[in-house]
PDB file of C-alpha atoms in Angstrom:
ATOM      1  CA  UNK A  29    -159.887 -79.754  25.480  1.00 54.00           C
ATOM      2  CA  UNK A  30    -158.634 -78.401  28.942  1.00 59.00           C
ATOM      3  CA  UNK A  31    -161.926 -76.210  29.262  1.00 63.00           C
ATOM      4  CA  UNK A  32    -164.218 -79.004  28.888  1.00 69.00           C
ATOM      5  CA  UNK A  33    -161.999 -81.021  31.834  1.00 72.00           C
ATOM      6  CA  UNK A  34    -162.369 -77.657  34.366  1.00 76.00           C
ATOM      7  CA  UNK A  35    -165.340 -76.848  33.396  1.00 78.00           C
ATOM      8  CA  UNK A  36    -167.098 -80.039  33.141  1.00 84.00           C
ATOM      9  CA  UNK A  37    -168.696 -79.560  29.646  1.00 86.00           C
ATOM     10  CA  UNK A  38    -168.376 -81.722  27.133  1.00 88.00           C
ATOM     11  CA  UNK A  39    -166.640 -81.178  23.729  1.00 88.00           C
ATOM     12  CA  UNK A  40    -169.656 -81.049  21.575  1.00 90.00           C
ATOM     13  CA  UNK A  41    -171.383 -78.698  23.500  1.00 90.00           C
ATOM     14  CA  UNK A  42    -168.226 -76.395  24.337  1.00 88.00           C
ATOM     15  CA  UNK A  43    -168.215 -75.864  20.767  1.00 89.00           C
ATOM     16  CA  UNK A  44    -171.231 -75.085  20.585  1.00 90.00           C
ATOM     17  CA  UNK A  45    -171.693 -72.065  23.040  1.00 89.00           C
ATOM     18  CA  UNK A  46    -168.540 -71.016  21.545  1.00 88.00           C
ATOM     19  CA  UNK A  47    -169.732 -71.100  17.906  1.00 91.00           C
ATOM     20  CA  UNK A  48    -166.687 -73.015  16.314  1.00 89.00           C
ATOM     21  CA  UNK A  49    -167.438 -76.325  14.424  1.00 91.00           C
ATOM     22  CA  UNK A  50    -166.516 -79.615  16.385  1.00 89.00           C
ATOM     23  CA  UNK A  51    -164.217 -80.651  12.961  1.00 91.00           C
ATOM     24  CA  UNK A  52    -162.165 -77.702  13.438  1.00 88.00           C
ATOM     25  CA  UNK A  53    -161.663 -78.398  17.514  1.00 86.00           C
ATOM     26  CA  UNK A  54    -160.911 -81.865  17.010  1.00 87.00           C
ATOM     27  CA  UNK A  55    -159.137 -81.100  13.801  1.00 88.00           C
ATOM     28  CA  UNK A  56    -154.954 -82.061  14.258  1.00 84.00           C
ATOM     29  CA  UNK A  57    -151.942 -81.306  11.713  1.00 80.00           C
ATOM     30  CA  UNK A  58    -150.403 -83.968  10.609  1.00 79.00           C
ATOM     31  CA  UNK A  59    -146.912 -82.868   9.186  1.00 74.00           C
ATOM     32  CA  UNK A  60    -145.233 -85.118   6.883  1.00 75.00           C
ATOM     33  CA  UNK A  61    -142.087 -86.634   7.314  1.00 74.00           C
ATOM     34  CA  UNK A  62    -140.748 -84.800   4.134  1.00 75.00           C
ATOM     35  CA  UNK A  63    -140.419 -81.602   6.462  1.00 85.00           C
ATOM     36  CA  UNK A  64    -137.435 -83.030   8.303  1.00 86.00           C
ATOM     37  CA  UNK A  65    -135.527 -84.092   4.947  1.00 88.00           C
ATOM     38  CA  UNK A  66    -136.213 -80.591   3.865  1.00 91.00           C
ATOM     39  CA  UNK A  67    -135.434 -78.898   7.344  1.00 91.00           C
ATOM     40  CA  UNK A  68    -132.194 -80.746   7.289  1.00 91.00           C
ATOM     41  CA  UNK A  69    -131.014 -79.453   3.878  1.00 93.00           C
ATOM     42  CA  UNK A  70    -132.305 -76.065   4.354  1.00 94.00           C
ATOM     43  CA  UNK A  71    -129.583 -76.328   7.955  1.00 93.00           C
ATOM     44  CA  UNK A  72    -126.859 -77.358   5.743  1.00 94.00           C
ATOM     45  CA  UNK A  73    -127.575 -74.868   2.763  1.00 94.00           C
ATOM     46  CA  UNK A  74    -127.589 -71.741   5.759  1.00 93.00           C
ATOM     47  CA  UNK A  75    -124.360 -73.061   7.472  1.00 91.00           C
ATOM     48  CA  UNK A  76    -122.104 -73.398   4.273  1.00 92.00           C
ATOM     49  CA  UNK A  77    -123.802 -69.870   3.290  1.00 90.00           C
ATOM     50  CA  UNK A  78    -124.147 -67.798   6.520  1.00 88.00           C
ATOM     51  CA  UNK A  79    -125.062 -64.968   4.304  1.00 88.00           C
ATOM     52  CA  UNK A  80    -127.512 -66.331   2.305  1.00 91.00           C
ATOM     53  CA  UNK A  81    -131.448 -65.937   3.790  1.00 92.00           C
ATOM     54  CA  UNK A  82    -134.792 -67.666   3.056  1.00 93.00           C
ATOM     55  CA  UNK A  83    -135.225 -66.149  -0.286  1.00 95.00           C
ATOM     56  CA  UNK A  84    -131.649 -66.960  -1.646  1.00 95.00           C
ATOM     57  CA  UNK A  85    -131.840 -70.711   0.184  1.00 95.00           C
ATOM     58  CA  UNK A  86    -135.405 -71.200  -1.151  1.00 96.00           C
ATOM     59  CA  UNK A  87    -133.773 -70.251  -5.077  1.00 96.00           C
ATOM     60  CA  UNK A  88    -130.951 -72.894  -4.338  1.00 95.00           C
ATOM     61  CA  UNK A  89    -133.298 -75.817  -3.409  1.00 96.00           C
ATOM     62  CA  UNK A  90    -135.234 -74.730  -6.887  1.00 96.00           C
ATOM     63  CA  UNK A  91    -131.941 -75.442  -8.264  1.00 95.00           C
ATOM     64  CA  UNK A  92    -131.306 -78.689  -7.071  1.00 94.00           C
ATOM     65  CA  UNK A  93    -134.580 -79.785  -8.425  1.00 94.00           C
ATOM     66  CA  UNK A  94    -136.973 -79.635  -4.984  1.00 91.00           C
ATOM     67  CA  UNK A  95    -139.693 -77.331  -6.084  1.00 92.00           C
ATOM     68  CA  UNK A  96    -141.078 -76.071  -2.696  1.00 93.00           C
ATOM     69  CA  UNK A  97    -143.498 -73.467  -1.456  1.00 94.00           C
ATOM     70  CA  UNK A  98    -141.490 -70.399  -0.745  1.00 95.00           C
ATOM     71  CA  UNK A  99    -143.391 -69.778   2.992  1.00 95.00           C
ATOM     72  CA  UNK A 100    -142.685 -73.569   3.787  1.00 94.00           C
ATOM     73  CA  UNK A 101    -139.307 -72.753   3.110  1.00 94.00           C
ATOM     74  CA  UNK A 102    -139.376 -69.469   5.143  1.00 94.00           C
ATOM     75  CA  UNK A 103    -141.580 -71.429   8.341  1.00 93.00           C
ATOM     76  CA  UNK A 104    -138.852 -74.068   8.113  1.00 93.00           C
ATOM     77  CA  UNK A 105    -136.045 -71.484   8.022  1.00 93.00           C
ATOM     78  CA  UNK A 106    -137.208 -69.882  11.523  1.00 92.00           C
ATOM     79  CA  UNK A 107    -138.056 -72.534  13.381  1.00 90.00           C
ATOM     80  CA  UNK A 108    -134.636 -74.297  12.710  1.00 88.00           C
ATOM     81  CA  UNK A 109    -133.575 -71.206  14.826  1.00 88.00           C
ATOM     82  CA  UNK A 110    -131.899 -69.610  11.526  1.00 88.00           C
ATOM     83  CA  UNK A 111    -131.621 -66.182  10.607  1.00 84.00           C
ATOM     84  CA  UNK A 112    -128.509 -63.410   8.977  1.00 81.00           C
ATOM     85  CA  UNK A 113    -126.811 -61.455  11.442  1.00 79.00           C
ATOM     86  CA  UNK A 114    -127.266 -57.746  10.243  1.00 80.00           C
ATOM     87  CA  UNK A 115    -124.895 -56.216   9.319  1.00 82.00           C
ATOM     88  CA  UNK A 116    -123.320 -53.234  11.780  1.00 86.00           C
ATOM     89  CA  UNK A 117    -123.096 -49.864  10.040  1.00 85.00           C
ATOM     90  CA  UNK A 118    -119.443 -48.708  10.203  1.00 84.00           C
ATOM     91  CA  UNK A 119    -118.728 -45.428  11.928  1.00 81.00           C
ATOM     92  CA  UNK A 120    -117.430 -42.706   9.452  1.00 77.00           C
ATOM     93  CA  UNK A 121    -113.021 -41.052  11.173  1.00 76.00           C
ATOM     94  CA  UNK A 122    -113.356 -38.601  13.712  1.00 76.00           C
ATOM     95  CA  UNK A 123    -112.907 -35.163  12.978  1.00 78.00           C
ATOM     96  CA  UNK A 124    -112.413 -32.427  14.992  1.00 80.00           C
ATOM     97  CA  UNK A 125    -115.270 -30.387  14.846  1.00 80.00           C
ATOM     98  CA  UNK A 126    -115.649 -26.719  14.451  1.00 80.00           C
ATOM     99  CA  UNK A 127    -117.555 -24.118  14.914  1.00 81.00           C
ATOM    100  CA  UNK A 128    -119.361 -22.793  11.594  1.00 78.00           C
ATOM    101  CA  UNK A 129    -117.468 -18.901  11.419  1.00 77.00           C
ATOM    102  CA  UNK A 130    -120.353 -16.072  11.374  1.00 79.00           C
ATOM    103  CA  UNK A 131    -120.880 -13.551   8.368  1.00 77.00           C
ATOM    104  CA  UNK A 132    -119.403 -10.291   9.186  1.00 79.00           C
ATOM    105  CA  UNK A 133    -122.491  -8.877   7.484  1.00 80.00           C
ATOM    106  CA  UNK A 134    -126.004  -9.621   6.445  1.00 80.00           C
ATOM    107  CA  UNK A 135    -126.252 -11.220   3.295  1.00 78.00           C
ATOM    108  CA  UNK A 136    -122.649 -12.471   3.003  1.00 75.00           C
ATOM    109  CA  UNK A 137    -121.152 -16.103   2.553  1.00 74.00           C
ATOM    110  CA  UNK A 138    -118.031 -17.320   3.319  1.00 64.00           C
ATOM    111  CA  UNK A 139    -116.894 -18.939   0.262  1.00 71.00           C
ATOM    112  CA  UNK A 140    -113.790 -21.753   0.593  1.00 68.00           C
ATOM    113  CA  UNK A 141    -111.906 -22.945  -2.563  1.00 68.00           C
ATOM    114  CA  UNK A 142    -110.007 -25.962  -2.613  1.00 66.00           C
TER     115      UNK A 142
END
């Protein structure tokens, strides 16, 4: 731990005043080499289907017979740096606009039949 270095504590008792179990601060994730197979084919799966996201990739590996956890996939997904491009909403023809006419009188619509 950095803390115990500047501070000149040592481990055990740094967790300690702190509250937090010395397991847990010593504790380090080991991930399995299985993750880069996986990472690899979920690259390949997004780059021959740009528009295809975690969900949809996720349902393909199913398919191919690698029965994974559906956040694995989605932690995987986003750290490769993946992700859809949304999709721009397309702007509707210019018009000319005009004016809306006024009533003449209270109570009375202008009525237009096409």
């Amino acid at each position: 731990m950095l803390m115990c270095d500047a501070t000149g504590l040592s481990q055990r008792r740094a967790c300690r005043l702190t509250g937090l179990s010395l397991s847990t601060c010593r504790y380090e994730a080991h991930r399995p080499a299985a993750d880069a197979h996986l990472s690899g084919r979920i690259t390949e799966l997004a780059l021959e289907r740009r528009r295809f996201g975690y969900r949809r990739i996720w349902q393909l590996l199913r398919r191919e017979g690698l029965h994974v956890n559906h956040k694995r996939v989605y932690r995987l997904y986003h750290l490769s740096g993946l992700g859809v491009k949304r999709r721009r909403r397309r702007k509707g023809l210019a018009t000319e606009r005009l004016p809306l006419l006024r009533p003449a009188a209270p109570n009375l619509t202008c009525v237009v039949v096409y």
